[in-house]
Amino acid sequence: MLVLPSAILLFAFVLYPSGVAIYTSMTNLSLTGPAALNPRFIGFDNYTKLFSDHTFWRSLVITFWFVLFSAIIGQLVLGLLSAILLKRQFALRPFFNAIILMPNAVPGVVAALMWSSMLATGEYGTLNKIVGWFGVDPQRWLVTFPLSMIIVVNIWRGIGFAMILMTSGLSAISEELYEAARMDGATTWQAFRKITLPLLVPTIFLYLLVSTVTTIAIFSLIYALTRGGPAGATEIVGIYIYNQSFGSYQLGYGSAIAVVLLIFSLIIGTFYVRALKVEV
């Protein structure tokens, strides 16, 4: 009986919607036309079409680079550095803590609006004003460097979450280990490499598990900034699902892409958990 509420929520918000998506992916359901009123079961036709869809594979590659550089490298490295630096006691520590954590509390659409102003084209954009002080001409940031810019924005948003997890992992490491290392003559870098990093491995991979899956599913931040453009340069899989479902009105086909993305996410999650035996 104790697990009944959790089981009901799991069924209502995970299993049932997943079952509906899988069934819809095997129909020709559309938002308009005859297929909207009387969808027909077509088996695996949507999946056959999907695997020969070059735009889907391009969106998958864009998603890979986006996740790799923003969540796996950018947020992790900066979050770990922030946790190590803010573990020390100094005068402005609470201020820097707030600065790093604040973006994590900002909704995706609000963050996109803030960065739209920062990256605005012309001399009135905040970033253009800053680079103008160094003699650099105004740039069209979201046109010339679209993928790099959304990676920077996503790193900015996720550092706080990475820092929280890394701080938790660092606090679990006994200070006696560092004292023993110092008595043996170990340098700061050697202590980090031999003590901190190995003991942080479970925390790092727990972070990677959560951040990878959530970054794959990002939608509002990118849609509000670029809508997947220009020319599909930032069209990650989540944006492509939306474009196919509500832009091209192919709900069945969009569901097939969502099911494939779900399978990819489950494979990645299983890899993280089994490879490093992280208990979640």
XYZ file of N, CA, C and O in Angstrom, residues 2 33 37 68 74 76 85 87-88 106 112 117 140 143 146 154 188 208 210 212-213 217 221 226 251:
100
model
N 2.053 1.193 0.588
C 2.894 2.392 0.680
C 3.361 2.878 -0.699
O 3.589 4.059 -0.906
N -7.027 17.206 -42.113
C -7.365 16.247 -43.154
C -8.073 15.011 -42.630
O -8.386 14.907 -41.428
N -9.439 12.772 -38.378
C -10.700 12.214 -37.873
C -10.661 10.698 -37.789
O -11.175 10.101 -36.841
N 27.075 17.263 -25.614
C 28.493 17.058 -25.283
C 29.134 18.336 -24.756
O 29.772 18.336 -23.694
N 30.940 21.578 -20.569
C 30.837 22.937 -20.024
C 30.306 22.988 -18.603
O 30.965 23.502 -17.691
N 29.750 20.565 -16.448
C 30.479 19.711 -15.490
C 31.778 20.362 -15.043
O 32.048 20.463 -13.841
N 36.198 26.005 -5.702
C 36.546 27.373 -5.279
C 35.660 27.857 -4.142
O 36.135 28.468 -3.181
N 34.239 26.139 -1.944
C 34.419 25.373 -0.705
C 35.315 26.139 0.267
O 35.253 25.952 1.478
N 36.134 27.018 -0.310
C 37.019 27.830 0.522
C 36.232 28.994 1.130
O 35.252 29.444 0.564
N 15.858 30.282 -13.081
C 15.166 31.060 -14.124
C 14.504 30.107 -15.115
O 15.173 29.218 -15.649
N 15.747 32.668 -22.140
C 15.879 32.939 -23.580
C 15.631 34.410 -23.882
O 16.338 35.010 -24.700
N 18.170 39.619 -25.597
C 18.627 40.997 -25.456
C 20.153 41.065 -25.493
O 20.740 41.941 -26.135
N 26.152 39.297 -35.662
C 24.817 38.675 -35.593
C 25.017 37.313 -34.921
O 25.085 36.274 -35.572
N 22.984 34.234 -35.658
C 23.002 33.857 -37.074
C 24.372 33.297 -37.465
O 24.476 32.261 -38.119
N 25.134 30.259 -34.218
C 23.902 29.863 -33.517
C 24.093 28.732 -32.511
O 23.651 28.834 -31.354
N 23.079 27.484 -22.409
C 22.728 26.308 -21.614
C 23.772 26.028 -20.532
O 23.432 25.567 -19.442
N 48.838 20.160 -4.348
C 47.388 20.331 -4.502
C 46.863 19.550 -5.703
O 45.814 18.908 -5.633
N 26.094 13.259 -14.728
C 26.028 13.036 -16.175
C 24.738 12.336 -16.567
O 24.146 12.642 -17.605
N 21.775 12.520 -15.062
C 20.646 13.463 -15.001
C 20.758 14.531 -16.081
O 19.801 14.810 -16.813
N 22.510 14.648 -18.920
C 22.420 14.196 -20.309
C 20.973 14.016 -20.728
O 20.546 14.500 -21.787
N 20.205 13.327 -19.882
C 18.798 13.061 -20.228
C 17.991 14.355 -20.282
O 17.194 14.560 -21.208
N 16.268 16.580 -23.692
C 14.850 16.938 -23.753
C 14.588 18.438 -23.760
O 13.436 18.874 -23.757
N 14.005 26.682 -24.211
C 15.146 27.613 -24.291
C 15.566 27.831 -25.747
O 15.710 28.970 -26.204
N 15.961 30.576 -31.074
C 16.234 30.447 -32.514
C 15.152 29.708 -33.286
O 15.216 29.670 -34.510
N 1.291 14.102 -36.565
C 1.395 13.676 -35.161
C 1.954 12.256 -35.046
O 2.714 11.949 -34.129
